[in-house]
Backbone as a chain_set.jsonl record, in Angstrom:
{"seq": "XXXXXXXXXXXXXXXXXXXXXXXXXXXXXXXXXXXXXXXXXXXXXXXXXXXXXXXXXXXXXXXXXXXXXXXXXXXXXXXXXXXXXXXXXXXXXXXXXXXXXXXXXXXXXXXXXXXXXXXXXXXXXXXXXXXXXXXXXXXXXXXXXXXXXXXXXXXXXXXXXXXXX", "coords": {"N": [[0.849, -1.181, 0.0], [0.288, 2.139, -0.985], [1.168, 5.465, 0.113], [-0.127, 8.882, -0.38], [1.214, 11.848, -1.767], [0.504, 13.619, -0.66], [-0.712, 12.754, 1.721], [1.582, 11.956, 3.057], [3.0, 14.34, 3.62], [1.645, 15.378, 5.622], [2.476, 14.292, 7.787], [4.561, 13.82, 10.894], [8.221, 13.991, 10.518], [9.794, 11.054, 11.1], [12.287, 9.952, 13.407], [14.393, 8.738, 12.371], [14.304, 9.026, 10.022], [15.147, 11.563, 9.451], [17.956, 13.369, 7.982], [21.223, 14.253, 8.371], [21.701, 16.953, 8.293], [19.122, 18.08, 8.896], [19.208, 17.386, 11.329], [21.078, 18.531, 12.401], [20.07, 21.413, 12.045], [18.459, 21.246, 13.9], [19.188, 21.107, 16.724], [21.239, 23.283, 16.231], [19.453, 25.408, 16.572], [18.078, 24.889, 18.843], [20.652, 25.613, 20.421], [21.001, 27.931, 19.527], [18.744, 29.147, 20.877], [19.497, 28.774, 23.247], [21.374, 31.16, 23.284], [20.048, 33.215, 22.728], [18.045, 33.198, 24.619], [19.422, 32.629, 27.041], [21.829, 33.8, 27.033], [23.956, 32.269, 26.943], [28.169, 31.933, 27.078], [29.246, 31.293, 24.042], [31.324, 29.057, 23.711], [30.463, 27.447, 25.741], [28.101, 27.102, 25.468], [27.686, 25.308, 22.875], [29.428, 23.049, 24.163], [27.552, 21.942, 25.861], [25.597, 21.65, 24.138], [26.7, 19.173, 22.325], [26.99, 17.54, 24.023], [24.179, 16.202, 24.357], [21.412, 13.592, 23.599], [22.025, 11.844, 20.572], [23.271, 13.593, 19.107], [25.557, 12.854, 17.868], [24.47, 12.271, 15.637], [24.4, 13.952, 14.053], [25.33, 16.638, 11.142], [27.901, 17.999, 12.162], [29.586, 19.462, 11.38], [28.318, 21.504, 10.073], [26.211, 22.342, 11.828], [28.229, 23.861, 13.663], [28.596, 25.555, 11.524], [26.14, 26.791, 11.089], [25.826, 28.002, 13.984], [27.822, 29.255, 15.376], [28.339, 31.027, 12.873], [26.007, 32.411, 12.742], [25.524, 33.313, 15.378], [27.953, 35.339, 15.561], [27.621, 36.726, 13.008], [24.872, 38.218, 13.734], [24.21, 40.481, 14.402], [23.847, 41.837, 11.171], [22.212, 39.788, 10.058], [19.841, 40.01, 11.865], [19.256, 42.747, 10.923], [18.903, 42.409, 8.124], [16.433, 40.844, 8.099], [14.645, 42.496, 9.67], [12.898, 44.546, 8.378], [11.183, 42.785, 7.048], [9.758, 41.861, 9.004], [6.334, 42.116, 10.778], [6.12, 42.928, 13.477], [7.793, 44.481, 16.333], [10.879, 43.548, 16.843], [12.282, 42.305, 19.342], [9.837, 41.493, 20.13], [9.357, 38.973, 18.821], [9.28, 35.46, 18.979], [11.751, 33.241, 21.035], [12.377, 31.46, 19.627], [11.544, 31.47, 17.148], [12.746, 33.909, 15.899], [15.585, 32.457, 16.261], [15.166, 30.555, 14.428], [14.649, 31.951, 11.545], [17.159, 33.166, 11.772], [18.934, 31.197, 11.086], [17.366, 30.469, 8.675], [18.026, 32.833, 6.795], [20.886, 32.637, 7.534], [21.843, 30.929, 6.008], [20.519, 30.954, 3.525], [22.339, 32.76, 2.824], [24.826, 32.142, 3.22], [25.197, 29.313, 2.647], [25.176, 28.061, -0.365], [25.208, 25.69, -1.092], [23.021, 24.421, -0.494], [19.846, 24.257, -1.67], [17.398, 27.083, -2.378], [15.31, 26.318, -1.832], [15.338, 24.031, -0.054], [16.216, 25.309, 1.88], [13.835, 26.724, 3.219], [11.945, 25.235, 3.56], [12.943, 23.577, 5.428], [13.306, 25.227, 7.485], [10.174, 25.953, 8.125], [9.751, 23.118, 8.896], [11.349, 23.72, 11.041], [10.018, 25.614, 12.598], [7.484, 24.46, 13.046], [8.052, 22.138, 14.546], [9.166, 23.369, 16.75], [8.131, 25.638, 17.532], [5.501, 28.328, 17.7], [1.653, 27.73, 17.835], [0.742, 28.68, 15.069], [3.878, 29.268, 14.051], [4.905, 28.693, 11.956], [3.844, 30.164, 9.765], [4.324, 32.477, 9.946], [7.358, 32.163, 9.933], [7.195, 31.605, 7.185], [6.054, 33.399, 6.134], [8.411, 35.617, 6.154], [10.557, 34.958, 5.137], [10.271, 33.775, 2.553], [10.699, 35.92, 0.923], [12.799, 37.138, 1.878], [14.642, 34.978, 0.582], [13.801, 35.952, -2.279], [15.141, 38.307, -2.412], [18.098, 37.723, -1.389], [18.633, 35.614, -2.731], [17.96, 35.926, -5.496], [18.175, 34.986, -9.085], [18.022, 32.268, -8.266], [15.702, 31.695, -7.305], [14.276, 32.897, -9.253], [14.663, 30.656, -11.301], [13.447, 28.72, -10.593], [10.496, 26.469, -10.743], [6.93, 27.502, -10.095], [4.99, 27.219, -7.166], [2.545, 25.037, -7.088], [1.844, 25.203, -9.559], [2.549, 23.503, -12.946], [2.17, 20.111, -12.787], [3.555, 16.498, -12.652]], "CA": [[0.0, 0.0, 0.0], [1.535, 3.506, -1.015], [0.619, 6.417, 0.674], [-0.077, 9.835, -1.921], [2.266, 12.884, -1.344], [-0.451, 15.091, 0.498], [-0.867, 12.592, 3.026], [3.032, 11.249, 3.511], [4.012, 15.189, 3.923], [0.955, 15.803, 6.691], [2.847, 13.786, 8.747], [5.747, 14.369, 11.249], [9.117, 13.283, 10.226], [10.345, 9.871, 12.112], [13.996, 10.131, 13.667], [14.838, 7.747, 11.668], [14.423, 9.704, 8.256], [15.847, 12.856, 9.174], [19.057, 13.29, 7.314], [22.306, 14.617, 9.017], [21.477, 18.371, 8.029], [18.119, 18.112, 9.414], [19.536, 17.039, 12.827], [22.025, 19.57, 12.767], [19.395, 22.144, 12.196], [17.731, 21.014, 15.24], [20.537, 21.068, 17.308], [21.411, 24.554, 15.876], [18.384, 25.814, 16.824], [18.418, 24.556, 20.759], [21.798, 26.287, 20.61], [20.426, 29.619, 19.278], [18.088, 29.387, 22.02], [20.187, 28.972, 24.438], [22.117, 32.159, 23.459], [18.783, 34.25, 22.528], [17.43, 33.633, 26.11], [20.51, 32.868, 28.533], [23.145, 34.874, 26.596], [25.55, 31.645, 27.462], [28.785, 31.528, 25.903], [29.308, 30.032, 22.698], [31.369, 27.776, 23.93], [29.809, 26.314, 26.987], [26.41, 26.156, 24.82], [28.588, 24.128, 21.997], [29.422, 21.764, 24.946], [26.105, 20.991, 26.449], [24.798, 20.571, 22.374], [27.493, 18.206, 21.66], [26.418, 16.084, 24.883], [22.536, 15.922, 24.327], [21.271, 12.509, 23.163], [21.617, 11.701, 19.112], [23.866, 15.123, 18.437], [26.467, 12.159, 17.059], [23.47, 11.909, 14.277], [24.353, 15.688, 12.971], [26.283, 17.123, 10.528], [28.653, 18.89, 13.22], [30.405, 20.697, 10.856], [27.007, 22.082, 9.47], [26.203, 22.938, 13.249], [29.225, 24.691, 13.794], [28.736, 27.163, 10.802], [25.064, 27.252, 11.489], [25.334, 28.668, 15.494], [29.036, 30.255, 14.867], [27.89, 31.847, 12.023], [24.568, 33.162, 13.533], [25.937, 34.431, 16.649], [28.811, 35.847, 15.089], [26.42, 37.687, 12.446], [23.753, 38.368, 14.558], [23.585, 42.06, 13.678], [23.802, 41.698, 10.334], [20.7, 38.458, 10.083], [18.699, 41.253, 12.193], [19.237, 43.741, 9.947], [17.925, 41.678, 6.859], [15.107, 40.259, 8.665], [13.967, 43.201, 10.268], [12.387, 44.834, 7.453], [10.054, 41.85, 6.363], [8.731, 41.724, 10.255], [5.107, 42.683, 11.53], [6.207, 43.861, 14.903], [9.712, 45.009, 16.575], [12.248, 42.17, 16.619], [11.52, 42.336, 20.792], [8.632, 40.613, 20.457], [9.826, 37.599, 17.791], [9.674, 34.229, 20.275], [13.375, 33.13, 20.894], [12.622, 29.903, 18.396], [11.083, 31.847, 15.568], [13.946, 34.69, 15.82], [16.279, 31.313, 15.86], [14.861, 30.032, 13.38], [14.878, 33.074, 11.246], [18.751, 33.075, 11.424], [18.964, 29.976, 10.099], [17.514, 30.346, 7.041], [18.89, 34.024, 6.457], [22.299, 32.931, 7.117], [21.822, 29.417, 5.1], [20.475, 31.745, 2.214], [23.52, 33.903, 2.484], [25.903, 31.441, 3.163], [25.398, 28.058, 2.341], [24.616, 28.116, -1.725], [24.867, 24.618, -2.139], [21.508, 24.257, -0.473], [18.814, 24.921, -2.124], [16.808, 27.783, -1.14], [13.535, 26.077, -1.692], [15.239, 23.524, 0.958], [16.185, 26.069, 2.986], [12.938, 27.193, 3.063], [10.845, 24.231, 3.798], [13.572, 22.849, 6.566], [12.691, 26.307, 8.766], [9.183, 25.897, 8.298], [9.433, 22.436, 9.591], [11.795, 23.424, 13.181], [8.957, 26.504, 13.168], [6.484, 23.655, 13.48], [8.466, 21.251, 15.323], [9.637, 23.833, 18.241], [7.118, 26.86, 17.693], [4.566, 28.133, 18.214], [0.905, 26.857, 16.867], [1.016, 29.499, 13.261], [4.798, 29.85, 14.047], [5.493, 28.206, 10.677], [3.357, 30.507, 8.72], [5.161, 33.756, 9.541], [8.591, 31.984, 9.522], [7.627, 31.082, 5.645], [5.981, 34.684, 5.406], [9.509, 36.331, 6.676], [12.157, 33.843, 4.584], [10.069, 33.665, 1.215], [10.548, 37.566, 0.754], [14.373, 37.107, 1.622], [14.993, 33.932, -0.715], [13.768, 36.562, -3.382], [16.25, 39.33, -1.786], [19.148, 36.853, -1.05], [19.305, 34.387, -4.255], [16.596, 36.028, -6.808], [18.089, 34.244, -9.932], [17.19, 30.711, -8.127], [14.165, 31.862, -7.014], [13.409, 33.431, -10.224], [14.928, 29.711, -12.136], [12.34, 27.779, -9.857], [9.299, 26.86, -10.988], [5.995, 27.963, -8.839], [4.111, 25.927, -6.294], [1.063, 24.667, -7.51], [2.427, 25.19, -11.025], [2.135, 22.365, -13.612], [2.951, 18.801, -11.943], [3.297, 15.32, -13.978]], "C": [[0.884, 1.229, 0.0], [0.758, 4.538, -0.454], [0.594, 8.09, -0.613], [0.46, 10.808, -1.063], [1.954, 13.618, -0.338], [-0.531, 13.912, 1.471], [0.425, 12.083, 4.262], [3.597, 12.741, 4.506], [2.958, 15.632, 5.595], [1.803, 15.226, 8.193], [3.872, 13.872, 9.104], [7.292, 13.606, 10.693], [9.357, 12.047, 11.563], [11.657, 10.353, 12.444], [14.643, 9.625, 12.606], [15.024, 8.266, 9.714], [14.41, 10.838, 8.318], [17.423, 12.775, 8.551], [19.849, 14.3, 8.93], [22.142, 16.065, 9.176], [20.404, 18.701, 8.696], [18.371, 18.119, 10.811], [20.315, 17.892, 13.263], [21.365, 20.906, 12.448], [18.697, 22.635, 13.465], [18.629, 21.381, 15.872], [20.881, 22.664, 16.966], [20.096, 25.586, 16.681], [18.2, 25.757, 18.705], [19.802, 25.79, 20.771], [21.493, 27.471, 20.543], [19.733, 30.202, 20.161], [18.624, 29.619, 23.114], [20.979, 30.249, 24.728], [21.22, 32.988, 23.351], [18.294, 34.538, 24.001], [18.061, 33.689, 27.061], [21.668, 33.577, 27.914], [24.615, 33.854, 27.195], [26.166, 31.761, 26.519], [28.757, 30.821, 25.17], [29.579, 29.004, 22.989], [31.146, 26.653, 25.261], [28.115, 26.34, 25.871], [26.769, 24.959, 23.821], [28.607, 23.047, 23.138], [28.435, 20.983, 25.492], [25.59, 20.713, 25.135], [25.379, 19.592, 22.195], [26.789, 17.136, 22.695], [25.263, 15.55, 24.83], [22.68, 14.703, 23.168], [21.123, 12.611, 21.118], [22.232, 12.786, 18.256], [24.827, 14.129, 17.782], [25.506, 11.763, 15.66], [23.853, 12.988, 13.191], [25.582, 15.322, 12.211], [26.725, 17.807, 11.146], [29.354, 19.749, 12.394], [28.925, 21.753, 10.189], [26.415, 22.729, 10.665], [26.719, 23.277, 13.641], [29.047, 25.927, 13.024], [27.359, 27.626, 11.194], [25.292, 27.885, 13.271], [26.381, 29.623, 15.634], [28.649, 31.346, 14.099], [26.774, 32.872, 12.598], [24.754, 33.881, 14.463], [27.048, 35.695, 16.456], [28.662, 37.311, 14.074], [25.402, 37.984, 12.49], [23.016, 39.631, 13.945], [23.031, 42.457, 12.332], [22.372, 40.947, 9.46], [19.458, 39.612, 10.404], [18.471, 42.005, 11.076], [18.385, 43.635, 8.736], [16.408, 41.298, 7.312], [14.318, 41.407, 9.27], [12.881, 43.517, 9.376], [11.128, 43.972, 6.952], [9.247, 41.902, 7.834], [7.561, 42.546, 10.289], [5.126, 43.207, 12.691], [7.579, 43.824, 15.797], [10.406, 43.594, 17.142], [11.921, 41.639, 18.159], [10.605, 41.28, 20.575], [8.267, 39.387, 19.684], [10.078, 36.999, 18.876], [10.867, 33.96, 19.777], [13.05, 32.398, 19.363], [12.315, 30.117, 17.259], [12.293, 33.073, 15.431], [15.007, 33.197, 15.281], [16.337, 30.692, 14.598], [14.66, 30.768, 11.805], [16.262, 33.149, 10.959], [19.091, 32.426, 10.395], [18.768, 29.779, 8.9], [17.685, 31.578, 6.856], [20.312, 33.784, 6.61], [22.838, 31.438, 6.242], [21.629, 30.305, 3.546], [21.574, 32.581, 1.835], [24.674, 33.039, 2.375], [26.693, 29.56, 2.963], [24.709, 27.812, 0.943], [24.71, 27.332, -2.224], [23.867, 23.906, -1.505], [20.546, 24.904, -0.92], [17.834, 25.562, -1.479], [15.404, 26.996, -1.156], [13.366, 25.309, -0.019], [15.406, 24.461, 2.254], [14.925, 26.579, 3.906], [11.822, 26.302, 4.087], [11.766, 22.948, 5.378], [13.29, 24.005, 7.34], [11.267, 26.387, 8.68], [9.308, 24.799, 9.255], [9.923, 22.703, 11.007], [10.816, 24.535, 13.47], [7.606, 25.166, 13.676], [6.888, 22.529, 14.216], [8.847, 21.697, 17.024], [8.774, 25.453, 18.158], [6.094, 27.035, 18.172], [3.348, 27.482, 17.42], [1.336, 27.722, 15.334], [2.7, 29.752, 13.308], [5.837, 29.78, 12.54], [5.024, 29.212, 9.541], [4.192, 31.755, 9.084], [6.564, 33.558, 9.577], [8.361, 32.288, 7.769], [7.517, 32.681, 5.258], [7.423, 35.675, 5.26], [10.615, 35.62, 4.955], [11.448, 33.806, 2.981], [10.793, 34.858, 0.409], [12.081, 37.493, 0.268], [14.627, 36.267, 0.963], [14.647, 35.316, -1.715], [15.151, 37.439, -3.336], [18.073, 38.661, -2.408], [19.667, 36.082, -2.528], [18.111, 34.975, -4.671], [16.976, 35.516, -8.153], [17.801, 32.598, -9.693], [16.248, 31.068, -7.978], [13.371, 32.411, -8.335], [13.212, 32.321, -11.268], [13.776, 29.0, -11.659], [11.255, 27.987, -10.186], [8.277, 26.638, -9.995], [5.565, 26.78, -8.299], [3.168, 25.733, -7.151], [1.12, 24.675, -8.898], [1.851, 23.546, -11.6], [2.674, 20.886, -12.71], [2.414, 17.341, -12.933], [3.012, 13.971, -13.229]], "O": [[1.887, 1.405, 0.691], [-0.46, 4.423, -0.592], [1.363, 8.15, -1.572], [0.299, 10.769, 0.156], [2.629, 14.127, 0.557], [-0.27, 14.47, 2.537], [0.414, 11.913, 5.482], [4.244, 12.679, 5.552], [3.541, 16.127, 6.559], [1.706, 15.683, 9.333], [4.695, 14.025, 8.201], [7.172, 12.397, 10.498], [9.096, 12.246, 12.749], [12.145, 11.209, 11.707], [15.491, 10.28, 12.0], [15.639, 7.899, 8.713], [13.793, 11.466, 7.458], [17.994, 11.743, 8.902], [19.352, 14.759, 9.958], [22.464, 16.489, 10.286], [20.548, 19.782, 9.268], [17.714, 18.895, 11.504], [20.357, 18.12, 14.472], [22.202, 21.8, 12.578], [18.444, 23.75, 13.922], [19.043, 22.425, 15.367], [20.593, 23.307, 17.975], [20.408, 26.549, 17.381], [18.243, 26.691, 19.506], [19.566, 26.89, 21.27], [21.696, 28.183, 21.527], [19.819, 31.402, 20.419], [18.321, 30.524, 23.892], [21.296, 30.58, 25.871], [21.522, 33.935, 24.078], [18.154, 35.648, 24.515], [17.777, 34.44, 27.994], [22.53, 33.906, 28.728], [25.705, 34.224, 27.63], [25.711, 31.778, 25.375], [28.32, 29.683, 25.34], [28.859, 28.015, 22.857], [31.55, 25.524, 25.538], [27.284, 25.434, 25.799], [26.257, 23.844, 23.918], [27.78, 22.14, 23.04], [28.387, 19.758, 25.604], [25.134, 19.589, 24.926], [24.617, 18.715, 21.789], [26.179, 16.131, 22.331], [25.158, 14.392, 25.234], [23.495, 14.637, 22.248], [20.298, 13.301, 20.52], [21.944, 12.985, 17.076], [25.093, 14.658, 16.703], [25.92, 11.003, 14.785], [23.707, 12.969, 11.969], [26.424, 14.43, 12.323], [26.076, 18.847, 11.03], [29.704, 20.842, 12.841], [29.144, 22.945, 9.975], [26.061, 23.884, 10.429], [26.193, 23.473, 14.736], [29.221, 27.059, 13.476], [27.267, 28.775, 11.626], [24.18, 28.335, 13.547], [26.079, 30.767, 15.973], [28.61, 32.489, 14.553], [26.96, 34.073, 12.798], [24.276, 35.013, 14.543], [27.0, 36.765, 17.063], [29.2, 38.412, 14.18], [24.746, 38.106, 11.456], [21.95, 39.824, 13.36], [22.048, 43.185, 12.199], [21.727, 41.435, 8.532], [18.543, 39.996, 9.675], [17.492, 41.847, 10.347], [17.486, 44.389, 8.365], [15.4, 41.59, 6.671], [13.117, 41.15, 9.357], [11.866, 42.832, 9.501], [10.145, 44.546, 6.483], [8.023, 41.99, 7.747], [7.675, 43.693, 9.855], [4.212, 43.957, 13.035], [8.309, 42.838, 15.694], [9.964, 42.846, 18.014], [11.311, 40.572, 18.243], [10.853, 40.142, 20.974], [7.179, 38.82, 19.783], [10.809, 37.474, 19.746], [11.24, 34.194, 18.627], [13.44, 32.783, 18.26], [12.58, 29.36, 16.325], [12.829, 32.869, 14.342], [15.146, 32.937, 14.086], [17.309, 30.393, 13.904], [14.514, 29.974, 10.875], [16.555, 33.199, 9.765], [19.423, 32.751, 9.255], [19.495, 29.191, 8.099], [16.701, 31.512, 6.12], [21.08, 34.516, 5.986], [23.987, 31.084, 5.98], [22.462, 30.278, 2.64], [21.729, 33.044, 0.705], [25.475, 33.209, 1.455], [27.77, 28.97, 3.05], [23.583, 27.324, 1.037], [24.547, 27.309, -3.444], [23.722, 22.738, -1.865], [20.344, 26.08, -0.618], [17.319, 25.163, -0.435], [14.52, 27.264, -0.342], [12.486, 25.441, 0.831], [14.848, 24.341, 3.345], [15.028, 26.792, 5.114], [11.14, 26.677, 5.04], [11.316, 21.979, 5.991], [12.786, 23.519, 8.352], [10.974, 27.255, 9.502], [9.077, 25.099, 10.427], [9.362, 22.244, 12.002], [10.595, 24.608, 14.678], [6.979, 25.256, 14.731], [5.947, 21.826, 14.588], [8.867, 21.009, 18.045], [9.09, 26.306, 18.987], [5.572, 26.253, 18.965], [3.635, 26.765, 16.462], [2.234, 27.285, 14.615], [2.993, 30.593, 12.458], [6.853, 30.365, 12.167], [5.634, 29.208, 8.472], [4.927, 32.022, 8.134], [7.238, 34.553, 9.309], [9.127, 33.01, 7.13], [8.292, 33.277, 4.509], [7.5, 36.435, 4.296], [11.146, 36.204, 4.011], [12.315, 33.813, 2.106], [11.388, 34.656, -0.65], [12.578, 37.638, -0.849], [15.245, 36.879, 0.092], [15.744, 35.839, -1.908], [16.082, 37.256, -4.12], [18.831, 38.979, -3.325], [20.747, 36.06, -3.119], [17.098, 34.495, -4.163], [15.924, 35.503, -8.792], [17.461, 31.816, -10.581], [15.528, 30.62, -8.871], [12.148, 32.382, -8.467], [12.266, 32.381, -12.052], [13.028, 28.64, -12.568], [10.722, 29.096, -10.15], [8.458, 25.805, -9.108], [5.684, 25.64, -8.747], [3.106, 26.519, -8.096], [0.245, 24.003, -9.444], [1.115, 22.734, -11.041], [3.69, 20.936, -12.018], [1.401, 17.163, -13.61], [2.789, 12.944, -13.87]]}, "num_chains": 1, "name": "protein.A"}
């Protein structure tokens, strides 16, 4: 029995079929948190991520540039992101700010992911560690910048809902 696309994607990912990037998203993300709300150092938050159960699943070097990177260009991520927001940066929950980084500094700095994935991997940690709609104004925020950020992929890509075979 096969399951059809709309009802495979309704459903949450298993552990088990997250990829390495995916896990190191996660993981990135806890980390971001940890510096968004306790302002710990980098590298005592690096040490408690590395010890938490299943972090030997990540791409660690992919979770290094992702929380390095982010904290490092903090000001900068703001800066871009501000502009697309509905209400002052203040009042963005840590995990959707977090999450926010992530794909603003994945769109800026990791160009051999695709932004669509970029895209559709911060929707899912908005719906995996957000709030209930926290996914819909991540996508509203990050669609805008994919145009911004990479507009000849985004302009090569063809639309959602577009033709399908």
């Amino acid at each position: 029995m096969s399951t059809s696309p709309d009802t495979a994607s309704n459903k949450p990912r298993k552990a088990a079929d997250k990829s390495a990037r995916t896990r190191a998203r996660e993981f990135a993300l806890q980390a971001l948190y940890q510096h968004l709300v306790g302002r710990n150092p980098i590298d005592d938050i690096d040490t408690f991520t590395r010890d938490l159960s299943g972090f030997h699943k990540c791409d660690s070097l992919h979770f290094d540039a992702l929380v390095r990177g982010c904290i490092e260009q903090a000001a900068e991520l703001d800066a871009l992101i501000t502009p697309h927001l509905d209400r002052p940066m203040a009042e963005i929950s840590p995990i959707e700010h977090g999450v926010l980084w992530i794909g603003t500094y994945e769109f800026r700095q990791c160009l051999d992911v695709p932004w669509r994935v970029v895209l559709n991997e911060c929707i899912e940690l908005a719906k995996s560690f957000g709030g209930t709609d926290g996914h819909k104004f991540v996508n509203g925020v990050l669609h805008p910048l994919a145009e911004r950020l990479r507009p000849a992929e985004v302009a090569a890509s063809p639309r959602a809902g577009g033709a399908r075979r």
